Short mmCIF file of C-alpha atoms and ligand atoms in Angstrom, two decimals:
data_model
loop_
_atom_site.label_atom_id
_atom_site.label_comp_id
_atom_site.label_asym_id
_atom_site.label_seq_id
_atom_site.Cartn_x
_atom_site.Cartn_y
_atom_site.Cartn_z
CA UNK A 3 18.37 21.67 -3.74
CA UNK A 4 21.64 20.18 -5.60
CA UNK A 5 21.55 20.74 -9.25
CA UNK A 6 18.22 22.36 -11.16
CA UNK A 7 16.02 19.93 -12.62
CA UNK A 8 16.39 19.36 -16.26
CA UNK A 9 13.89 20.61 -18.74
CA UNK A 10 13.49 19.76 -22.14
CA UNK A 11 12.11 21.26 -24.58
CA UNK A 12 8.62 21.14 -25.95
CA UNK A 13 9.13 19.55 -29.17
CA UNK A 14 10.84 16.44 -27.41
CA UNK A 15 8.48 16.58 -24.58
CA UNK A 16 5.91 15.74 -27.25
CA UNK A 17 7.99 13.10 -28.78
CA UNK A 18 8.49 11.24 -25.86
CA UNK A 19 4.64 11.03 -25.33
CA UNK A 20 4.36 10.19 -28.78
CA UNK A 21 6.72 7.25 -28.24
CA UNK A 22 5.44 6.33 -24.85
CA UNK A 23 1.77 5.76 -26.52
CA UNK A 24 3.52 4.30 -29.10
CA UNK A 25 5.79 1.25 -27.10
CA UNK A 26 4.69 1.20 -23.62
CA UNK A 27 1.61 -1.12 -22.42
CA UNK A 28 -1.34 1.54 -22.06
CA UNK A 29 -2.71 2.69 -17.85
CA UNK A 30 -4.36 0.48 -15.51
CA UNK A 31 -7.62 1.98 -16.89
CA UNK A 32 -6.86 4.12 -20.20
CA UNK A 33 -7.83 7.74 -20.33
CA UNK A 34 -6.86 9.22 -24.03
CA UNK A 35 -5.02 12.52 -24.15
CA UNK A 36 -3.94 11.63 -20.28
CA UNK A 37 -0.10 13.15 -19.98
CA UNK A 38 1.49 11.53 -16.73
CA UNK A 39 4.57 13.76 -15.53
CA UNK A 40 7.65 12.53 -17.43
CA UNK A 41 10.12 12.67 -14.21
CA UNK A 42 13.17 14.17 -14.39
CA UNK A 43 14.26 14.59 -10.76
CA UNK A 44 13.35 13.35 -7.40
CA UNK A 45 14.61 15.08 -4.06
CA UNK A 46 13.44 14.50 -0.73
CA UNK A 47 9.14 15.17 -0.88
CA UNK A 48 9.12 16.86 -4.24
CA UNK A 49 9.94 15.61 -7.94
CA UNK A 50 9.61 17.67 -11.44
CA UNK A 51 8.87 16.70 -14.38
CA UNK A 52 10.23 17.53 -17.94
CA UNK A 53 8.80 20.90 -18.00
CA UNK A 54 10.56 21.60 -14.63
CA UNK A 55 7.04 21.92 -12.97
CA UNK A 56 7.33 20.82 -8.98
CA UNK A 57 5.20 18.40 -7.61
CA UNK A 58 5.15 18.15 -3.81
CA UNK A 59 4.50 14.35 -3.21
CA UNK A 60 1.60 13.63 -0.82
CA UNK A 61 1.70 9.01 -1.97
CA UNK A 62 5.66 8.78 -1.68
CA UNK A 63 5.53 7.98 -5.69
CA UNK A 64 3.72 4.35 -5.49
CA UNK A 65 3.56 4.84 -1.56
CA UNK A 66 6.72 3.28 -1.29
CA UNK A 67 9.91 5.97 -0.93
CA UNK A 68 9.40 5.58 3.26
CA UNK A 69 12.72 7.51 3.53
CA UNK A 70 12.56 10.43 1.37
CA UNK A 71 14.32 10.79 -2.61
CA UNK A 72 17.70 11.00 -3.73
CA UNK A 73 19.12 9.83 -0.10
CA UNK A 74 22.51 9.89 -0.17
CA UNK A 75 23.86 7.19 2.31
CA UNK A 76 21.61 4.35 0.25
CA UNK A 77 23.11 5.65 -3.01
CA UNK A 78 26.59 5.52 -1.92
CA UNK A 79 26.21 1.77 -0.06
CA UNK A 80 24.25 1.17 -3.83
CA UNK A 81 27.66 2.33 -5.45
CA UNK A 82 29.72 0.71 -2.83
CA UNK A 83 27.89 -2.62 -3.62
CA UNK A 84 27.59 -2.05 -7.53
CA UNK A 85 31.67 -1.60 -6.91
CA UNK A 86 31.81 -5.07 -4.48
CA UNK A 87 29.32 -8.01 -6.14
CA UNK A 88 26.57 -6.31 -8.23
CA UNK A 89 25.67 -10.13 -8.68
CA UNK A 90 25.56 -13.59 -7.63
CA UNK A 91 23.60 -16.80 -8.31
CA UNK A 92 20.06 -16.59 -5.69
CA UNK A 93 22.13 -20.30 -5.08
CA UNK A 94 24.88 -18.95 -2.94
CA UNK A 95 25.27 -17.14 -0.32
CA UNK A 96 26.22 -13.35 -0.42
CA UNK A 97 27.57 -10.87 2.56
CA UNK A 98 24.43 -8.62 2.47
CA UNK A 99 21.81 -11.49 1.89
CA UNK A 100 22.97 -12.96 5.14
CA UNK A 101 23.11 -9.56 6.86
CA UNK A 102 19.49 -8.74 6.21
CA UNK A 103 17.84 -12.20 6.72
CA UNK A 104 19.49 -11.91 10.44
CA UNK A 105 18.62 -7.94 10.75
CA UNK A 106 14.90 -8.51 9.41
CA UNK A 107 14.58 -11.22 12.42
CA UNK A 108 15.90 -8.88 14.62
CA UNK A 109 13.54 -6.13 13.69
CA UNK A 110 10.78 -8.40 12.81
CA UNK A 111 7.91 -9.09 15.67
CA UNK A 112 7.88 -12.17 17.85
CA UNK A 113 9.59 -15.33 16.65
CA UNK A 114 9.45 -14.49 12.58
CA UNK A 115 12.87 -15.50 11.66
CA UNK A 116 13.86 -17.13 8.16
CA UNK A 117 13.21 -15.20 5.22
CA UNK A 118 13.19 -15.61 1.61
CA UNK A 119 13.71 -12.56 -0.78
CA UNK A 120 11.62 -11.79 -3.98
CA UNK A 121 11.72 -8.43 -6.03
CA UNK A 122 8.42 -7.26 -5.66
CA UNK A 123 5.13 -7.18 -3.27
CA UNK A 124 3.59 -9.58 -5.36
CA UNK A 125 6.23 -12.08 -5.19
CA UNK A 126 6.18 -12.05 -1.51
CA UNK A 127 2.61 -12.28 -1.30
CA UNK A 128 2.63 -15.61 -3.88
CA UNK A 129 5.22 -16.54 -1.74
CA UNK A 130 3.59 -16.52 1.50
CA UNK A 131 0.83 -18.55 -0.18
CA UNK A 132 2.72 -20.91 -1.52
CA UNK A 133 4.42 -21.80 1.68
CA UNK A 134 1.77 -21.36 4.01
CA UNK A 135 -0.09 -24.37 1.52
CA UNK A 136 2.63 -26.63 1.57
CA UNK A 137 3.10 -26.43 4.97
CA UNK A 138 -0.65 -27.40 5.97
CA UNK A 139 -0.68 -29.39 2.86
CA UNK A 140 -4.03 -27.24 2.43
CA UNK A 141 -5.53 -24.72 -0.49
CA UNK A 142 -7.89 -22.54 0.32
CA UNK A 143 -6.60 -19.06 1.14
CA UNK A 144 -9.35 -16.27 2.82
CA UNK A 145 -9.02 -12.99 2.50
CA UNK A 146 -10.73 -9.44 2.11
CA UNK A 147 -13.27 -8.03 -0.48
CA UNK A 148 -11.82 -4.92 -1.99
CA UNK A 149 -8.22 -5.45 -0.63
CA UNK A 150 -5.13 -5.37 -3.34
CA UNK A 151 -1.74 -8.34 -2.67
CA UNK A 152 -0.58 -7.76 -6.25
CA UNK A 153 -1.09 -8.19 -10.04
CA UNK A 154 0.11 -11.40 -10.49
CA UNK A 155 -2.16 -14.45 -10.29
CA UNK A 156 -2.32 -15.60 -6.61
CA UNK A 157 -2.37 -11.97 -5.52
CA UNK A 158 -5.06 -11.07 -7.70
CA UNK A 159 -7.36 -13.86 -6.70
CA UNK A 160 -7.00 -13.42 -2.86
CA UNK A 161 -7.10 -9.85 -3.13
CA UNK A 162 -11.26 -9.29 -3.57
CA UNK A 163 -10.54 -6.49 -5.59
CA UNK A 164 -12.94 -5.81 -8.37
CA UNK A 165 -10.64 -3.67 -9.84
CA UNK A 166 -8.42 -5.93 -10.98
CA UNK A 167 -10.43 -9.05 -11.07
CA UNK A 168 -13.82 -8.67 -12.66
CA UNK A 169 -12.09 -9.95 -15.77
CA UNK A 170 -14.39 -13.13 -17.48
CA UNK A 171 -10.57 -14.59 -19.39
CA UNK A 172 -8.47 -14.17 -16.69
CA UNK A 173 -8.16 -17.22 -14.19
CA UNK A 174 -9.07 -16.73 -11.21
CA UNK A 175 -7.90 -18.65 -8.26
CA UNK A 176 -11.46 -20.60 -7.31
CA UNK A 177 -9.99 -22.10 -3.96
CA UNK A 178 -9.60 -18.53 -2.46
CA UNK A 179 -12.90 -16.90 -0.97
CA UNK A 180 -13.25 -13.44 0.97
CA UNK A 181 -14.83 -12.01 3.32
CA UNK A 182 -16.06 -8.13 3.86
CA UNK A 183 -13.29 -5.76 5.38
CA UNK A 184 -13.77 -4.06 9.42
CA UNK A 185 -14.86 -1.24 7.61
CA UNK A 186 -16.75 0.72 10.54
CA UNK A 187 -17.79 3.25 8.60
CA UNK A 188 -19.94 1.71 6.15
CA UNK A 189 -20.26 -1.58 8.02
CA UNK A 190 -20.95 -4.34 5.89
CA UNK A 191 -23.32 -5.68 8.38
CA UNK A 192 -25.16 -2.49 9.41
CA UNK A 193 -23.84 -2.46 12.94
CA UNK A 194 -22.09 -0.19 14.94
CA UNK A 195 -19.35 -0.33 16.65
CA UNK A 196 -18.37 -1.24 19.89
CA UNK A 197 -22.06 -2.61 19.76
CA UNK A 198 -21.26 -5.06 17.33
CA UNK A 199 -19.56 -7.64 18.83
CA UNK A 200 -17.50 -7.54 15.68
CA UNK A 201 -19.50 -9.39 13.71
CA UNK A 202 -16.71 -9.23 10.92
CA UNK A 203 -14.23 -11.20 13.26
CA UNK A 204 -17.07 -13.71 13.83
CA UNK A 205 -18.20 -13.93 10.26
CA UNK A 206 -14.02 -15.33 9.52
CA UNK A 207 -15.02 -18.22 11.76
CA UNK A 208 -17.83 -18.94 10.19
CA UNK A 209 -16.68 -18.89 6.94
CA UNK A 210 -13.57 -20.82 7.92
CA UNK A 211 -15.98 -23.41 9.24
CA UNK A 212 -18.52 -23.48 6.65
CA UNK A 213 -15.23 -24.22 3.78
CA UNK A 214 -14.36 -27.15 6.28
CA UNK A 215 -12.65 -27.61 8.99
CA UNK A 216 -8.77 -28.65 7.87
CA UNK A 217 -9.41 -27.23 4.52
CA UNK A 218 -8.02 -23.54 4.94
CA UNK A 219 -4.75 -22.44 4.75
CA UNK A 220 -4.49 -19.34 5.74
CA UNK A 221 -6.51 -15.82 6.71
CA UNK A 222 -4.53 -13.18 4.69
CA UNK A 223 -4.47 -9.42 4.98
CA UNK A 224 -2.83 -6.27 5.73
CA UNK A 225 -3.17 -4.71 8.98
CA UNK A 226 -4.79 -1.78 7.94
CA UNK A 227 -6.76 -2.41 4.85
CA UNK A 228 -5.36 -0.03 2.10
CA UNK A 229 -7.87 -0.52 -1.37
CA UNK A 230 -10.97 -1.33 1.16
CA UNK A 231 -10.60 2.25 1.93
CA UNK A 232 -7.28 2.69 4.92
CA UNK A 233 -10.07 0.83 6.97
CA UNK A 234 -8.34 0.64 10.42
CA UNK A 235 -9.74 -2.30 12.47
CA UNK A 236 -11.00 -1.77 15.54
CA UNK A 237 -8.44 -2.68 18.52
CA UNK A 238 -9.67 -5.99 19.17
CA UNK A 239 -10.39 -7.02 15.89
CA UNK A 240 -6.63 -8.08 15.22
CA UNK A 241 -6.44 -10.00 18.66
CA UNK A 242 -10.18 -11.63 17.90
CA UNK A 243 -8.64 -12.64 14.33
CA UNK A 244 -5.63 -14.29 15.86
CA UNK A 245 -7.57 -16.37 18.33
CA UNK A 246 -9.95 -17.65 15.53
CA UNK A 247 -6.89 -18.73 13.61
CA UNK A 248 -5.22 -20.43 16.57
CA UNK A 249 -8.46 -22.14 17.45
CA UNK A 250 -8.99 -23.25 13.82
CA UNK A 251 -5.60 -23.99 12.97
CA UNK A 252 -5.53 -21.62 10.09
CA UNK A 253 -2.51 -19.59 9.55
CA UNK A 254 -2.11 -15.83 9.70
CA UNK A 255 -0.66 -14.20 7.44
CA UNK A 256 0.14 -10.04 7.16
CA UNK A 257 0.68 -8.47 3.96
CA UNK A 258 3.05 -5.39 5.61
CA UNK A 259 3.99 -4.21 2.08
CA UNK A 260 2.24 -0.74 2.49
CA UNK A 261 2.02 -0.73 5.97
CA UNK A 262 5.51 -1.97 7.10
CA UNK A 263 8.89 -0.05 7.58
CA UNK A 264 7.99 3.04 10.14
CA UNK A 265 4.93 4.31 7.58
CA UNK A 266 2.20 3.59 10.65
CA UNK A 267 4.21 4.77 13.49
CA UNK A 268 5.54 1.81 14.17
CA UNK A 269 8.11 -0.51 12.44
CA UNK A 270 4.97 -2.92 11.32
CA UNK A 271 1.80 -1.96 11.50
CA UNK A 272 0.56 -5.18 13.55
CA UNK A 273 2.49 -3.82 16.43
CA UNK A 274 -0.56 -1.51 17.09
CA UNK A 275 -2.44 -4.55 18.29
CA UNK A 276 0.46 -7.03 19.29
CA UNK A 277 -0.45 -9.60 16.75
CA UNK A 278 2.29 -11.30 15.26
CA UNK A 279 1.35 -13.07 12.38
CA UNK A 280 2.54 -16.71 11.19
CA UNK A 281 3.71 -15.59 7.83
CA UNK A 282 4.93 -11.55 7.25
CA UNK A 283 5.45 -10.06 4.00
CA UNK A 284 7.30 -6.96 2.87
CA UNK A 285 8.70 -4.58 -0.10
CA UNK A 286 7.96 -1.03 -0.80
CA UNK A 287 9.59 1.03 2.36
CA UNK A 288 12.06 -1.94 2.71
CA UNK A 289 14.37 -0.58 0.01
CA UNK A 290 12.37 2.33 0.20
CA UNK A 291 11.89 1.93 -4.09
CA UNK A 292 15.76 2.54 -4.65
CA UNK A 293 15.60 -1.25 -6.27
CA UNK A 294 13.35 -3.54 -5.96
CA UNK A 295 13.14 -6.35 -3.27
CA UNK A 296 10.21 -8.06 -1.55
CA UNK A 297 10.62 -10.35 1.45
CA UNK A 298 8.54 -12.83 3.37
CA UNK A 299 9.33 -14.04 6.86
CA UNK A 300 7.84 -17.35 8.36
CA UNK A 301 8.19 -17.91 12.25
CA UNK A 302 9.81 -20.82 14.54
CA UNK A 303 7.26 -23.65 13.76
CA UNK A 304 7.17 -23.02 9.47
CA UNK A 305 11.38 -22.62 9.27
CA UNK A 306 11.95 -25.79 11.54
CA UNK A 307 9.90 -27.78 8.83
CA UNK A 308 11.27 -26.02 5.58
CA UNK A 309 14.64 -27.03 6.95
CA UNK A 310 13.47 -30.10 6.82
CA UNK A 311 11.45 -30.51 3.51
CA UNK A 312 12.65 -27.40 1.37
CA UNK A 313 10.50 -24.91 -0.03
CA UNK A 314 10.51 -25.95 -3.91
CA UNK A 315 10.41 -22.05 -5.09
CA UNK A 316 13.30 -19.60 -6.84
CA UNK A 317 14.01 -16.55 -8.33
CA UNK A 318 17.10 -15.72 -10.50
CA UNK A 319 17.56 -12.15 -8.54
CA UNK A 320 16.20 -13.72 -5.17
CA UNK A 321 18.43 -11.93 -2.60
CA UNK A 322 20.24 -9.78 -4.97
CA UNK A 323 23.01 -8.03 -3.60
CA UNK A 324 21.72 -4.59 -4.57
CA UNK A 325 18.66 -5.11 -3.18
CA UNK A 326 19.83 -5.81 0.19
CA UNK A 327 22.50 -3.41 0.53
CA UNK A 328 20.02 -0.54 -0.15
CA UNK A 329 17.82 -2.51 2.47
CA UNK A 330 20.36 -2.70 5.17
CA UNK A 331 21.50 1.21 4.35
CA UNK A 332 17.18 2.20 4.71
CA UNK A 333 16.37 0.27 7.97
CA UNK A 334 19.64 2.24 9.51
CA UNK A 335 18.60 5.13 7.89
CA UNK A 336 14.68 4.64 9.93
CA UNK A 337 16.72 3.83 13.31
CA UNK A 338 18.89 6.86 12.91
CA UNK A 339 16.37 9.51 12.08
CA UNK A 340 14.20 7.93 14.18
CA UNK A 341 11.45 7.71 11.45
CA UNK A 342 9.39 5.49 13.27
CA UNK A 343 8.67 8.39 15.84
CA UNK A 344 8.62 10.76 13.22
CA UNK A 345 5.81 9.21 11.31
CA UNK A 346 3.36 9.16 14.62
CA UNK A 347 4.52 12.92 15.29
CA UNK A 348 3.33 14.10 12.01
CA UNK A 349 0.66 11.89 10.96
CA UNK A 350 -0.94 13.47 13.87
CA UNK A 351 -0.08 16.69 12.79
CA UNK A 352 -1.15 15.76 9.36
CA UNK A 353 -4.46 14.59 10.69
CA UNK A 354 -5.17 17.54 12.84
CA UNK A 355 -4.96 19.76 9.68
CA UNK A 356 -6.83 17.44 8.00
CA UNK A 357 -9.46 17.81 10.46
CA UNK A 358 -9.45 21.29 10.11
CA UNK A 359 -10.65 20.75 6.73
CA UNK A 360 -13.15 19.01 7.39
CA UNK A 361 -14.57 21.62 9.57
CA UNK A 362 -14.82 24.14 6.91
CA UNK A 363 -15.76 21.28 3.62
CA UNK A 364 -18.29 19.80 3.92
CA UNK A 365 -17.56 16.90 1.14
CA UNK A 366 -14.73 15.11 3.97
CA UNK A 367 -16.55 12.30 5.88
CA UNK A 368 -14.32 10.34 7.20
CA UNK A 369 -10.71 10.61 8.21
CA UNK A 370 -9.02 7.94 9.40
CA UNK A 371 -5.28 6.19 9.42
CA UNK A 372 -2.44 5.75 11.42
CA UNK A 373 0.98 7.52 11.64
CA UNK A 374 1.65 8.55 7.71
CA UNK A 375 -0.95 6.13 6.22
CA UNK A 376 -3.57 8.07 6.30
CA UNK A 377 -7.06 7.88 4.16
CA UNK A 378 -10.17 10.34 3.43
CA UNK A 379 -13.33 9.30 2.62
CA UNK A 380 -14.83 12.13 0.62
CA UNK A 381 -18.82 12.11 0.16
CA UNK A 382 -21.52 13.86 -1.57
CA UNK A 383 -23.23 14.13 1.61
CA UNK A 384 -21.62 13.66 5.13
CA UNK A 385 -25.19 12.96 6.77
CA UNK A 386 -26.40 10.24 4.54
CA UNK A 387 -22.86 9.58 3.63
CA UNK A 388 -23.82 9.25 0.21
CA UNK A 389 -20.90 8.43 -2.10
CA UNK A 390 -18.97 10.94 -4.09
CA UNK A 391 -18.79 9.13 -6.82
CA UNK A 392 -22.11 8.25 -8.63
CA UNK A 393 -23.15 5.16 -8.74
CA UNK A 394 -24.42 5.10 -12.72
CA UNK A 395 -21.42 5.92 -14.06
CA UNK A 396 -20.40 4.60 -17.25
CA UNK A 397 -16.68 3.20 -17.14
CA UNK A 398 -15.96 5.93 -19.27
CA UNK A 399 -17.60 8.60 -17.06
CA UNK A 400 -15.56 7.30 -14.27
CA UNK A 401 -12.49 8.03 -15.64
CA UNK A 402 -13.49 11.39 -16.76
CA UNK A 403 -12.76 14.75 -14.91
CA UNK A 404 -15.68 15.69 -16.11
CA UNK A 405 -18.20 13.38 -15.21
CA UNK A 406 -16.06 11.99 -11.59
CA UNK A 407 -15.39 14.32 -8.91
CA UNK A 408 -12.29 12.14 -7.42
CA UNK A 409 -10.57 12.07 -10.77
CA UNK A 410 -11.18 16.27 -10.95
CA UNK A 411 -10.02 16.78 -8.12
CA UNK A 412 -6.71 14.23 -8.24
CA UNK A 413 -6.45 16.18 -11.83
CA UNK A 414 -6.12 19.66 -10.24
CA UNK A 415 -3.89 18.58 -7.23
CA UNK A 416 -1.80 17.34 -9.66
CA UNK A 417 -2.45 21.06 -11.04
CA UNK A 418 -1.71 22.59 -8.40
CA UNK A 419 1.73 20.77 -7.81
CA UNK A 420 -0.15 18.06 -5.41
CA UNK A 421 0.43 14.38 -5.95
CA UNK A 422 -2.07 12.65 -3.64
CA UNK A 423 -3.75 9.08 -4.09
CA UNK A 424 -7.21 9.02 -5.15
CA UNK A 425 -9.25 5.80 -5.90
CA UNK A 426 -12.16 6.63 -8.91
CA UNK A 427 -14.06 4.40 -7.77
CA UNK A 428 -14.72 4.85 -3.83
CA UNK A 429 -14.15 8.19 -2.96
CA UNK A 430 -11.16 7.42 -0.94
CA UNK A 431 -8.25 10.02 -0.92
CA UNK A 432 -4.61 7.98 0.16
CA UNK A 433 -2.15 10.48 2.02
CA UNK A 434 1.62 8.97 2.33
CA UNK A 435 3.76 11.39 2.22
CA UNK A 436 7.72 10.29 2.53
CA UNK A 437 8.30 9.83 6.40
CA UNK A 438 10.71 12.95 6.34
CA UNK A 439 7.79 15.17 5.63
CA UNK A 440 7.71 18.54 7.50
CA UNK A 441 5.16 20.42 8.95
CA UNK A 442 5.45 23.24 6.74
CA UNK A 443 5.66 20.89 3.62
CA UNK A 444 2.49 19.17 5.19
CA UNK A 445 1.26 22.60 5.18
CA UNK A 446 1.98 23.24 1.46
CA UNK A 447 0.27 19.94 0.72
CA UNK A 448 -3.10 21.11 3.01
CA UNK A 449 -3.18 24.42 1.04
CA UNK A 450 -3.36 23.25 -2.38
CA UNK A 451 -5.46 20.29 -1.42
CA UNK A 452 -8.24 22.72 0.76
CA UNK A 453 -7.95 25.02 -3.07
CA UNK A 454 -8.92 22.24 -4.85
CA UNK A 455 -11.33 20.52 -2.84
CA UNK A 456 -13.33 24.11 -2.65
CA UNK A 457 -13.14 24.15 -6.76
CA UNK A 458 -14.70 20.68 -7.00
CA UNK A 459 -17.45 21.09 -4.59
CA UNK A 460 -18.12 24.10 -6.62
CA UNK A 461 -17.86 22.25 -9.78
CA UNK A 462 -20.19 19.69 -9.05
CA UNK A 463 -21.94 21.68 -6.87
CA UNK A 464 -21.38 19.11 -3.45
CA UNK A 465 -22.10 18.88 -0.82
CA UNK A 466 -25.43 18.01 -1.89
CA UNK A 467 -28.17 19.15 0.01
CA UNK A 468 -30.81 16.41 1.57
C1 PLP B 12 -0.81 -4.14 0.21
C2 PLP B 12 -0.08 -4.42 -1.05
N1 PLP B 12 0.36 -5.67 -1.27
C3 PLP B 12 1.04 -5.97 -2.39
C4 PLP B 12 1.29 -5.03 -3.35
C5 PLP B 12 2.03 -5.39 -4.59
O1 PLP B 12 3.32 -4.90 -4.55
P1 PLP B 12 4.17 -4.78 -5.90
O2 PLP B 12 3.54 -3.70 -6.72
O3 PLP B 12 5.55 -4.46 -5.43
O4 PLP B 12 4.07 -6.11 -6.56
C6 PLP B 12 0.87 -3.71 -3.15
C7 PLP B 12 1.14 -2.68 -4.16
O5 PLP B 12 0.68 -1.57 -4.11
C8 PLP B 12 0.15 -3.40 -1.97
O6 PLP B 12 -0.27 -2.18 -1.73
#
């Protein structure tokens, strides 16, 4: 470790909560007396907070830092660009804005080539939809029940999720329908798979059909479905998906913001099923959270007729020089640590101890991901499958250690020095640790997590009997 974390002392400590409940814009769902970890340090898998507790990180802070904290070769190209051009008009053209459009289509699958740069996940998401309308000169936009694209407007209404859209004020994009996620597990149409003749694929076509022919846009998602619950589609699902597009003329867009940069075990996560999508999108692991920067890439067929009729769309920091230098320094940092490789090697390692757990507790259900993007399904009963969470919770209950096992249990991880990803509401637990995890930190994480998956089931006293 470099330099010891700094701690501060209680008094402050408790008047920088004071102030933070005092100017900053409340949680996603409020829980009074909450304390989130004032950070102080990050290094490598592990940050502390003001009271110089450790946490070992288990979600990569917002499942973005792909390459580890506090890496020095991206600070010092940061530095070396802060020293350079911090800054020039999104207008003209700037050494490392060039250098990553032409490295992204180099990395990028089949013939995605011209991309514009955004700061955020969201951005590239609106993005994508904005082009991919103007391009087929069409609105309506399908995607997922339950999945997340992004707070802001377009992402919330093609992203299903009633999390953040079961608001009556907020506007809602009408124009953009869903349909239910591959989830095998629970499947949405009480098959079973391979039996099913993927029903899910099917029910896209029909949908696409029923909404009019020449009236969709696009089919957008991420290749493994993160807020549905890390459903991984089955292997021909993504193929099936592709073909209905083609056939229907309805573009395909991936939402790789999660899943791209290494984090599946391979450099995009639709390279498991060699689908290449018409329209990519990207942030998190592409800067790996150093600064911000999202990206979308559009293939051969979309560029050829932006060139020709412009894409009426800006940002003030679009390709800011910052953001691509710390991109450019990450994807050489994932070639020359071989990251990609690294994240199969111990996601399977992870999932084998995660496995092992589920041997001995009987709450774990399902386990399912791919290379470090990795979900588990906890429930109160692994034969009915029952959910963990109860169903007549009050919105109050559900964010209450007391009344919701997931939030108990995400409470004493934390605890325990554990950050993991745990949704209140569906029982799913996210594991993405940075992609320089080792297997003795993995370890660590397994420990603490086994500890305080043992004190919940005793707690609510789970797994339930039939
Ligand atoms: C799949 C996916 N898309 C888009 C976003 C939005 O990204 P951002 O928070 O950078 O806007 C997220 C954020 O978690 C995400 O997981």
């Amino acid at each position: 470790m470099s330099e010891s974390p700094r701690v501060l002392p209680e008094e402050k400590i408790k008047r920088l909560y004071a102030d933070a409940k005092a100017y900053l814009i409340g949680r996603w769902e409020p829980r009074p007396g909450y304390e989130a970890p004032i950070v102080m340090k990050t290094e490598g898998v592990y940050f502390w907070d003001a009271r110089g507790k450790r946490y070992l990180d288990f979600i990569s802070q917002l499942y973005n830092v792909h390459i580890g904290m506090g890496n020095r070769k991206v600070i010092e190209a940061l530095k070396r660009q802060l020293d350079e051009l911090p800054y020039a008009s999104p207008s003209y053209f700037t050494l490392p804005k060039i250098e990553l459009a032409k490295r992204l289509a180099k990395i990028t699958p089949g013939d995605l080539c011209k991309t514009f740069f955004g700061n955020s996940g969201t951005e590239a998401n609106e993005t994508a939809i904005k082009l991919a309308q103007l391009y087929t000169g069409r609105r309506k936009v399908i995607g997922f029940w339950d999945a997340y694209h992004g707070s802001t407007y377009a992402s919330v209404s093609i992203g299903g999720s009633s999390r953040n859209r079961n608001y009556p004020s907020l506007s809602i994009f009408e124009e953009f329908k869903h349909i239910p996620a591959p989830y095998c597990y629970r499947c949405p149409f009480g098959k079973e798979y391979p039996g099913c003749d993927l029903t899910c694929a099917q029910f896209l076509e029909y949908t696409i059909e029923k909404e009019g022919e020449k009236s969709v846009a696009a089919f957008m998602s991420e290749p493994i479905i993160s807020w549905a619950g890390q459903v991984v589609p089955p292997k021909e699902f993504w193929p099936r998906v592709r073909r209905i597009c083609d056939e229907k003329d309805v573009l395909l867009i991936f939402d790789e913001v999660m899943t791209g940069f290494a984090r599946t075990g391979k450099m995009f996560a639709c390279e498991h099923w060699n689908v290449v999508p018409d329209i990519e999108t990207y942030a998190k692991g592409i800067t790996s959270g150093y600064v911000p920067l999202g990206a979308t890439i559009i293939n051969k067929k979309m560029a050829d007729y932006f060139d020709e009729k412009g894409f009426p769309h800006s940002y003030t920091y679009s390709g800011h020089p910052l953001a691509c230098a710390a991109a450019l320094a990450t994807i050489d940092y994932y070639f020359e640590e071989n990251l990609v490789e690294r994240a199969a090697e111990m996601g399977d390692y992870l999932m084998e101890g995660l496995r092992g757990i589920q041997d001995r507790q009987g709450v774990v259900g399902d386990i399912r991901g791919k290379g470090l993007f990795i979900g588990v399904e906890l429930v109160a009963n692994r034969e009915t499958k029952e959910r963990i969470v109860p169903k007549d919770l009050t919105p109050e209950e559900r964010r209450s250690p007391e009344k919701n096992p997931m939030v108990y249990l995400s409470d004493l991880c934390k605890e325990k020095g554990l950050a993991i990803g745990s949704s209140p509401g569906t029982g799913i637990l996210r594991m993405m640790p940075p992609l320089i995890i080792t297997k003795e930190q993995i370890d660590e994480g397994l420990k603490i997590l086994e500890e305080a998956l043992e004190e919940m089931e005793k707690k609510f006293d789970l797994p339930k009997k039939r």
